[in-house]
């Protein structure tokens, strides 16, 4: 029993002595008092160093190349990798830089543009309606009372200027032509008589009274011809044409030819309205006054109503961007302000503004509603960037500049703006190449990179 107790004390002393040197000395003294040597149970503990430094060759003190601190990754070339994933000899990328090769840029559809100077054009958006150009629309009127015998144009047909579009039969036209032809024949006879009497008067063969009477009669006949010619002009007929017809047909000239009245278009364009049919009586009281409406829609008008407080910014000659948003895909064209009314509408307190818009393909149809962007300012700037290129990072407006390794975040200070771009006051110079389309992908990549560093 005493031997067992001694063994327990011996083991306890050895364990405590290894941990606490003071206790070890106490145990040794008691063991010496029991008659045992003091250095019998002496335990040698190797010294503990505060820091194990590797050798100059990079090998740990024990010579084991595979022993590393816990959590430290090892590169394939034998060098340790730092906390950011870069080897000690490798250059750490600058903050805000994104490494991205050309293949990855193309795969992500990140398009770039070269930054340069230009102009910022600001616009005033005003709703408007398309109307025909009043200078390019004409009616074919029935100037006489008559009956339609021919309709030569259908709805939508093209018409040349002075082309015959319809034919009427009119008693008034027959009377006017007959009056002119009779006056012309009588004037020719009176001229012959006057020439003969003048020759006799010059030889003093006839009396002066006969000569003067003959001259008065000839003058009256000439006046009747002029009056008949003016009557034909009032009906839209040419005295020369009537005389040519009479000379061509001679004695065969009949009432049908005299009653024939040709209607001509005064404008080149398209027939946009046809109001009568063959056999219709026109020109009388209660009868249709027009036969056709012809319009040239190669240019149309946009009528705008601009409020008083914005009217001062609108000027004649200003460029206008017109948009038809209701069409599939939208339609855009450029026009120009041709008229700014000096009068205000008393009900709306706005002014009428007319924009002339080219319409070569006739796609802009009168009656449609559009949106007009009237240019009110045009400022030259040294550097401007598209709005799609701007991103907000950490409360700052930034762009991503293309570099050899990828992209680099660049903070910019913005100035004036227009519908599509911003002026860059500082932070970016002309000639730099920046990302435009899908620049938000670069913003996401930058956030992931910064989160990894943290």
Coordinates of C-alpha atoms in Angstrom, one line a residue:
X1 CA 0.0 0.0 0.0
X2 CA 2.8 2.4 0.9
X3 CA 4.5 1.5 -2.4
X4 CA 1.4 2.3 -4.4
X5 CA 1.0 5.7 -2.7
X6 CA 4.6 6.5 -3.4
X7 CA 4.2 5.7 -7.1
X8 CA 1.2 8.1 -7.3
X9 CA 3.1 10.9 -5.7
X10 CA 6.0 10.3 -8.0
X11 CA 3.9 10.5 -11.1
X12 CA 2.1 13.6 -9.8
X13 CA 5.3 15.3 -9.0
X14 CA 6.8 14.6 -12.4
X15 CA 3.7 16.1 -14.2
X16 CA 3.5 19.1 -12.1
X17 CA 7.2 19.7 -12.2
X18 CA 7.2 19.7 -16.0
X19 CA 4.5 22.4 -15.9
X20 CA 5.7 24.6 -13.0
X21 CA 9.4 24.7 -12.1
X22 CA 8.8 26.0 -8.6
X23 CA 6.6 23.0 -7.8
X24 CA 9.2 20.8 -9.2
X25 CA 11.8 22.1 -6.8
X26 CA 9.4 21.5 -3.9
X27 CA 8.9 17.9 -5.0
X28 CA 12.6 17.3 -5.3
X29 CA 13.3 18.6 -1.8
X30 CA 10.7 16.3 -0.3
X31 CA 12.0 13.4 -2.3
X32 CA 15.5 14.2 -1.0
X33 CA 14.1 14.2 2.6
X34 CA 12.8 10.7 1.9
X35 CA 16.4 9.6 1.1
X36 CA 16.3 9.8 -2.7
X37 CA 18.8 11.8 -4.9
X38 CA 17.6 15.2 -6.1
X39 CA 18.5 14.8 -9.7
X40 CA 16.8 11.4 -10.0
X41 CA 13.6 12.8 -11.6
X42 CA 15.1 15.9 -13.3
X43 CA 13.1 16.7 -16.5
X44 CA 14.8 18.6 -19.2
X45 CA 12.4 20.9 -21.2
X46 CA 13.7 22.3 -24.5
X47 CA 13.7 26.1 -24.7
X48 CA 10.6 27.7 -26.6
X49 CA 11.5 30.5 -29.1
X50 CA 9.1 33.4 -29.7
X51 CA 9.4 33.3 -33.5
X52 CA 10.4 30.7 -36.0
X53 CA 12.0 32.4 -38.9
X54 CA 12.6 30.5 -42.1
X55 CA 16.1 30.2 -43.5
X56 CA 17.3 32.5 -46.3
X57 CA 16.5 29.8 -48.8
X58 CA 12.9 29.8 -47.6
X59 CA 13.1 26.4 -45.7
X60 CA 11.7 26.0 -42.2
X61 CA 14.1 25.3 -39.3
X62 CA 13.2 21.6 -39.3
X63 CA 14.0 21.4 -43.0
X64 CA 10.4 20.3 -43.9
X65 CA 9.4 22.2 -47.0
X66 CA 5.8 21.2 -46.7
X67 CA 5.2 22.7 -43.2
X68 CA 3.3 26.0 -43.4
X69 CA 1.4 28.1 -41.1
X70 CA -2.3 27.1 -40.9
X71 CA -4.5 29.0 -43.5
X72 CA -1.6 30.1 -45.7
X73 CA -2.0 29.0 -49.3
X74 CA 1.0 27.9 -51.3
X75 CA 1.7 28.8 -54.9
X76 CA 2.8 26.3 -57.5
X77 CA 6.3 27.9 -57.8
X78 CA 7.0 27.4 -54.1
X79 CA 6.3 31.1 -53.0
X80 CA 3.7 32.0 -50.5
X81 CA 0.6 33.9 -51.8
X82 CA -0.5 37.0 -49.9
X83 CA -4.0 37.7 -48.6
X84 CA -5.2 39.3 -51.9
X85 CA -4.2 36.3 -54.0
X86 CA -1.0 37.8 -55.5
X87 CA 2.5 36.4 -55.2
X88 CA 5.1 38.5 -53.4
X89 CA 6.9 39.4 -56.7
X90 CA 3.7 40.2 -58.6
X91 CA 2.5 43.8 -58.9
X92 CA -0.8 44.4 -57.0
X93 CA -3.4 46.1 -59.2
X94 CA -4.4 49.7 -58.3
X95 CA -7.6 50.3 -56.5
X96 CA -10.5 50.7 -58.9
X97 CA -8.8 48.6 -61.7
X98 CA -10.6 45.7 -63.3
X99 CA -8.6 43.1 -65.2
X100 CA -10.4 41.9 -68.2
X101 CA -9.1 40.5 -71.5
X102 CA -10.4 41.4 -75.0
X103 CA -12.2 38.1 -75.3
X104 CA -14.1 38.6 -72.1
X105 CA -15.0 42.2 -73.1
X106 CA -16.4 40.9 -76.3
X107 CA -18.3 38.1 -74.6
X108 CA -20.0 40.5 -72.2
X109 CA -20.9 42.9 -75.1
X110 CA -19.2 45.8 -73.4
X111 CA -18.9 48.5 -76.2
X112 CA -16.5 51.4 -75.9
X113 CA -16.3 54.9 -77.5
X114 CA -13.6 57.5 -77.8
X115 CA -14.3 60.6 -75.7
X116 CA -14.1 63.9 -77.6
X117 CA -15.5 67.4 -77.7
X118 CA -18.8 68.4 -79.3
X119 CA -22.0 70.3 -78.7
X120 CA -24.8 69.9 -76.2
X121 CA -28.2 70.6 -77.7
X122 CA -31.1 71.2 -75.3
X123 CA -34.6 70.7 -76.6
X124 CA -38.1 71.8 -75.6
X125 CA -40.6 69.0 -76.0
X126 CA -44.0 70.1 -77.3
X127 CA -46.9 67.9 -78.6
X128 CA -48.1 68.7 -82.1
X129 CA -50.3 67.6 -85.0
X130 CA -49.4 67.1 -88.7
X131 CA -51.3 69.3 -91.2
X132 CA -50.8 69.8 -94.9
X133 CA -48.7 72.7 -96.0
X134 CA -51.2 75.3 -97.1
X135 CA -48.9 76.5 -99.8
X136 CA -48.9 73.0 -101.3
X137 CA -52.6 72.3 -101.5
X138 CA -55.0 73.4 -104.3
X139 CA -58.6 72.8 -105.4
X140 CA -59.8 72.4 -108.9
X141 CA -62.9 74.6 -109.0
X142 CA -65.8 74.7 -111.4
X143 CA -65.6 78.3 -112.5
X144 CA -68.7 78.1 -114.7
X145 CA -72.1 76.5 -114.6
X146 CA -72.0 73.2 -116.5
X147 CA -72.2 69.4 -116.6
X148 CA -69.2 67.1 -116.0
X149 CA -68.5 65.0 -119.1
X150 CA -65.1 63.5 -118.3
X151 CA -63.3 62.7 -115.0
X152 CA -59.7 61.8 -116.0
X153 CA -58.2 61.2 -112.5
X154 CA -59.0 58.8 -109.8
X155 CA -58.4 59.2 -106.1
X156 CA -54.7 59.0 -105.3
X157 CA -53.5 59.5 -108.9
X158 CA -50.6 61.8 -109.5
X159 CA -51.2 65.1 -111.3
X160 CA -48.8 67.3 -113.1
X161 CA -49.1 71.1 -113.1
X162 CA -51.5 72.4 -115.8
X163 CA -52.6 68.9 -116.6
X164 CA -56.3 68.4 -117.7
X165 CA -58.1 66.5 -115.0
X166 CA -61.8 67.0 -116.0
X167 CA -64.0 68.3 -118.9
X168 CA -67.3 70.2 -118.6
X169 CA -69.9 71.3 -121.1
X170 CA -71.1 74.8 -120.4
X171 CA -73.4 77.2 -122.2
X172 CA -71.7 80.2 -120.5
X173 CA -68.4 79.0 -122.0
X174 CA -70.0 78.7 -125.5
X175 CA -71.3 82.2 -125.2
X176 CA -67.9 83.6 -124.1
X177 CA -66.1 81.9 -126.9
X178 CA -68.7 83.0 -129.5
X179 CA -68.5 86.5 -128.3
X180 CA -64.7 86.5 -128.6
X181 CA -64.7 85.0 -132.1
X182 CA -67.3 87.4 -133.4
X183 CA -65.5 90.3 -131.9
X184 CA -62.2 89.1 -133.5
X185 CA -63.8 88.8 -137.0
X186 CA -65.4 92.1 -136.8
X187 CA -62.2 93.8 -135.6
X188 CA -60.4 92.3 -138.6
X189 CA -63.0 93.8 -141.0
X190 CA -63.0 97.2 -139.4
X191 CA -59.2 97.2 -139.5
X192 CA -59.3 96.6 -143.3
X193 CA -61.8 99.3 -143.8
X194 CA -59.8 101.7 -141.6
X195 CA -56.6 101.0 -143.5
X196 CA -58.4 101.8 -146.8
X197 CA -59.9 105.0 -145.6
X198 CA -56.6 106.2 -144.1
X199 CA -54.9 105.7 -147.5
X200 CA -57.7 107.7 -149.2
X201 CA -57.4 110.4 -146.5
X202 CA -53.7 110.6 -147.0
X203 CA -54.3 111.3 -150.7
X204 CA -57.1 113.7 -149.9
X205 CA -59.5 111.6 -151.9
X206 CA -62.0 111.0 -149.1
X207 CA -63.4 113.4 -146.6
X208 CA -62.0 113.9 -143.1
X209 CA -65.4 113.0 -141.6
X210 CA -65.5 109.6 -143.2
X211 CA -61.9 108.9 -142.1
X212 CA -62.7 109.8 -138.4
X213 CA -65.9 107.7 -138.4
X214 CA -64.0 104.7 -139.8
X215 CA -61.3 105.1 -137.1
X216 CA -63.8 105.3 -134.3
X217 CA -65.5 102.1 -135.5
X218 CA -62.2 100.2 -135.7
X219 CA -61.3 101.4 -132.2
X220 CA -64.6 100.2 -130.9
X221 CA -64.1 96.8 -132.5
X222 CA -60.7 96.5 -131.0
X223 CA -62.1 97.3 -127.6
X224 CA -64.8 94.6 -127.9
X225 CA -62.0 92.0 -128.6
X226 CA -60.2 93.0 -125.5
X227 CA -63.3 92.8 -123.4
X228 CA -64.2 89.3 -124.8
X229 CA -60.6 88.2 -124.1
X230 CA -60.8 89.3 -120.5
X231 CA -64.1 87.4 -120.1
X232 CA -62.4 84.3 -121.3
X233 CA -59.5 84.8 -118.8
X234 CA -62.0 85.2 -116.0
X235 CA -63.3 81.7 -116.9
X236 CA -59.8 80.3 -117.0
X237 CA -59.6 80.2 -120.8
X238 CA -57.0 81.5 -123.1
X239 CA -58.0 83.7 -126.0
X240 CA -55.0 82.4 -127.9
X241 CA -56.2 78.8 -127.5
X242 CA -59.7 79.7 -128.6
X243 CA -58.4 81.5 -131.7
X244 CA -56.1 78.5 -132.5
X245 CA -59.1 76.1 -132.2
X246 CA -61.2 78.3 -134.5
X247 CA -58.3 78.6 -137.0
X248 CA -57.7 74.9 -136.9
X249 CA -61.4 73.8 -137.3
X250 CA -62.5 76.8 -139.4
X251 CA -66.1 76.6 -140.6
X252 CA -66.5 73.2 -139.0
X253 CA -66.4 74.8 -135.5
X254 CA -69.7 73.6 -133.8
X255 CA -71.5 74.1 -130.5
X256 CA -70.0 71.0 -128.9
X257 CA -66.5 72.5 -129.4
X258 CA -67.6 75.9 -128.1
X259 CA -69.3 74.3 -125.0
X260 CA -66.2 72.3 -124.1
X261 CA -64.5 73.5 -120.9
X262 CA -61.3 71.8 -119.7
X263 CA -60.3 71.9 -116.0
X264 CA -56.6 72.0 -115.2
X265 CA -54.7 71.5 -112.0
X266 CA -52.7 74.5 -110.8
X267 CA -50.4 72.3 -108.6
X268 CA -48.4 69.1 -109.1
X269 CA -49.3 66.5 -106.5
X270 CA -51.8 63.7 -105.8
X271 CA -55.6 63.7 -105.9
X272 CA -56.6 63.5 -102.3
X273 CA -60.3 64.3 -102.8
X274 CA -62.8 63.7 -105.6
X275 CA -66.1 65.3 -105.1
X276 CA -68.3 64.7 -108.2
X277 CA -69.0 62.0 -110.8
X278 CA -69.6 62.2 -114.6
X279 CA -73.0 63.8 -115.3
X280 CA -73.0 66.0 -112.2
X281 CA -74.1 69.6 -112.6
X282 CA -71.6 72.0 -111.0
X283 CA -71.1 75.7 -110.5
X284 CA -74.7 76.6 -109.9
X285 CA -76.4 77.6 -106.6
X286 CA -76.4 74.5 -104.4
X287 CA -74.1 72.6 -106.7
X288 CA -70.5 71.4 -105.8
X289 CA -68.0 74.2 -106.3
X290 CA -64.9 72.0 -106.5
X291 CA -64.1 68.9 -108.7
X292 CA -60.9 67.7 -107.1
X293 CA -58.5 68.6 -104.3
X294 CA -54.8 68.1 -105.2
X295 CA -52.1 68.2 -102.5
X296 CA -48.3 68.1 -102.6
X297 CA -47.4 66.2 -99.4
X298 CA -43.6 66.1 -100.0
X299 CA -43.5 68.7 -97.2
X300 CA -45.9 68.8 -94.3
X301 CA -46.4 71.2 -91.4
X302 CA -46.3 70.4 -87.7
X303 CA -48.6 72.8 -85.7
X304 CA -47.4 73.3 -82.1
X305 CA -49.0 75.3 -79.3
X306 CA -46.2 76.7 -77.1
X307 CA -47.0 78.3 -73.7
X308 CA -46.2 81.9 -73.0
X309 CA -43.4 81.2 -70.4
X310 CA -41.6 79.0 -73.0
X311 CA -42.2 81.1 -76.1
X312 CA -39.1 83.3 -75.6
X313 CA -36.9 80.2 -76.1
X314 CA -38.3 79.4 -79.5
X315 CA -36.9 81.1 -82.5
X316 CA -37.6 80.9 -86.2
X317 CA -35.1 78.7 -88.1
X318 CA -34.4 76.5 -85.0
X319 CA -33.9 72.8 -85.8
X320 CA -36.7 70.5 -84.6
X321 CA -36.5 66.7 -84.0
X322 CA -40.0 65.2 -84.6
X323 CA -40.9 61.8 -83.2
X324 CA -44.0 59.6 -84.0
X325 CA -44.0 57.4 -81.0
X326 CA -47.3 55.6 -81.9
X327 CA -45.8 53.9 -85.0
X328 CA -44.1 50.5 -84.6
X329 CA -40.5 51.2 -83.7
X330 CA -41.1 54.9 -83.7
X331 CA -40.4 57.3 -86.6
X332 CA -37.9 60.2 -86.4
X333 CA -37.2 63.1 -88.7
X334 CA -35.7 66.6 -88.6
X335 CA -37.6 69.8 -89.4
X336 CA -37.3 73.5 -88.9
X337 CA -39.4 76.3 -87.3
X338 CA -40.7 78.5 -90.1
X339 CA -43.3 80.6 -88.2
X340 CA -43.8 81.8 -84.7
X341 CA -47.1 83.7 -84.3
X342 CA -46.9 87.1 -82.8
X343 CA -50.5 86.6 -81.4
X344 CA -51.5 84.5 -78.4
X345 CA -54.6 82.4 -78.2
X346 CA -56.8 84.1 -75.7
X347 CA -58.2 80.8 -74.3
X348 CA -54.9 78.9 -73.9
X349 CA -52.5 81.8 -73.6
X350 CA -50.2 80.0 -76.0
X351 CA -48.8 80.9 -79.5
X352 CA -49.0 78.9 -82.7
X353 CA -45.7 77.6 -84.0
X354 CA -45.3 76.0 -87.4
X355 CA -42.6 73.5 -88.2
X356 CA -41.8 72.5 -91.8
X357 CA -41.0 68.8 -92.1
X358 CA -39.8 67.0 -95.3
X359 CA -42.0 64.1 -96.2
X360 CA -40.4 62.4 -99.3
X361 CA -41.9 59.0 -98.7
X362 CA -45.3 60.4 -97.6
X363 CA -45.0 58.5 -94.3
X364 CA -46.0 61.5 -92.2
X365 CA -49.8 61.7 -92.6
X366 CA -51.8 64.8 -91.8
X367 CA -53.9 64.4 -88.8
X368 CA -51.4 62.3 -86.8
X369 CA -50.1 63.4 -83.4
X370 CA -46.3 63.7 -82.9
X371 CA -43.8 65.0 -80.3
X372 CA -41.5 67.8 -81.4
X373 CA -38.2 68.6 -79.7
X374 CA -37.5 72.2 -80.5
X375 CA -33.8 73.1 -80.0
X376 CA -33.5 76.0 -77.6
X377 CA -29.7 75.9 -76.9
X378 CA -26.5 74.7 -78.5
X379 CA -23.4 74.8 -76.4
X380 CA -19.9 73.8 -77.4
X381 CA -18.0 71.6 -74.8
X382 CA -14.5 70.2 -74.7
X383 CA -15.4 66.8 -73.4
X384 CA -18.8 65.1 -73.2
X385 CA -19.8 61.5 -72.4
X386 CA -23.0 59.5 -73.2
X387 CA -25.4 59.1 -70.2
X388 CA -25.2 55.3 -70.6
X389 CA -21.5 55.4 -69.7
X390 CA -22.0 56.9 -66.3
X391 CA -22.3 54.9 -63.1
X392 CA -22.6 55.8 -59.4
X393 CA -20.0 54.2 -57.1
X394 CA -19.8 55.2 -53.5
X395 CA -21.9 58.3 -54.1
X396 CA -19.6 59.5 -56.9
X397 CA -20.3 59.6 -60.7
X398 CA -17.7 57.5 -62.5
X399 CA -16.8 56.2 -65.9
X400 CA -14.7 53.1 -66.8
X401 CA -11.6 53.9 -68.9
X402 CA -10.2 51.2 -71.1
X403 CA -6.6 50.2 -70.3
X404 CA -4.2 47.6 -71.5
X405 CA -5.2 45.2 -68.7
X406 CA -8.9 45.9 -68.7
X407 CA -10.7 48.9 -67.3
X408 CA -10.1 51.6 -64.6
X409 CA -12.6 53.4 -62.6
X410 CA -12.4 57.2 -63.1
X411 CA -14.3 59.7 -61.0
X412 CA -15.6 62.7 -63.1
X413 CA -17.2 66.0 -62.3
X414 CA -20.2 66.8 -64.5
X415 CA -21.5 70.0 -65.9
X416 CA -24.3 70.8 -68.4
X417 CA -26.3 68.1 -70.1
X418 CA -28.7 67.6 -73.0
X419 CA -31.0 64.7 -73.9
X420 CA -28.2 62.2 -74.5
X421 CA -24.9 63.2 -72.8
X422 CA -23.2 65.2 -70.0
X423 CA -20.4 67.7 -70.1
X424 CA -17.3 66.5 -68.2
X425 CA -15.7 69.4 -66.3
X426 CA -12.8 67.4 -64.8
X427 CA -11.5 63.9 -64.4
X428 CA -11.4 62.9 -68.0
X429 CA -9.6 64.2 -71.1
X430 CA -10.5 64.1 -74.7
X431 CA -9.1 61.1 -76.5
X432 CA -9.7 58.5 -73.7
X433 CA -11.7 55.4 -74.5
X434 CA -14.6 54.6 -72.1
X435 CA -17.1 51.8 -71.7
X436 CA -20.7 52.7 -72.8
X437 CA -23.0 49.7 -73.3
X438 CA -23.2 47.3 -70.3
X439 CA -21.0 49.4 -68.1
X440 CA -23.0 48.2 -65.1
X441 CA -21.2 44.9 -65.5
X442 CA -18.0 46.6 -64.7
X443 CA -19.6 48.2 -61.7
X444 CA -20.6 44.8 -60.4
X445 CA -17.1 43.4 -61.1
X446 CA -15.6 46.3 -59.2
X447 CA -17.8 45.7 -56.2
X448 CA -16.8 42.0 -56.1
X449 CA -13.1 42.9 -56.3
X450 CA -13.4 45.4 -53.4
X451 CA -15.4 42.9 -51.3
X452 CA -12.7 40.3 -51.8
X453 CA -10.0 42.8 -50.7
X454 CA -12.0 43.6 -47.5

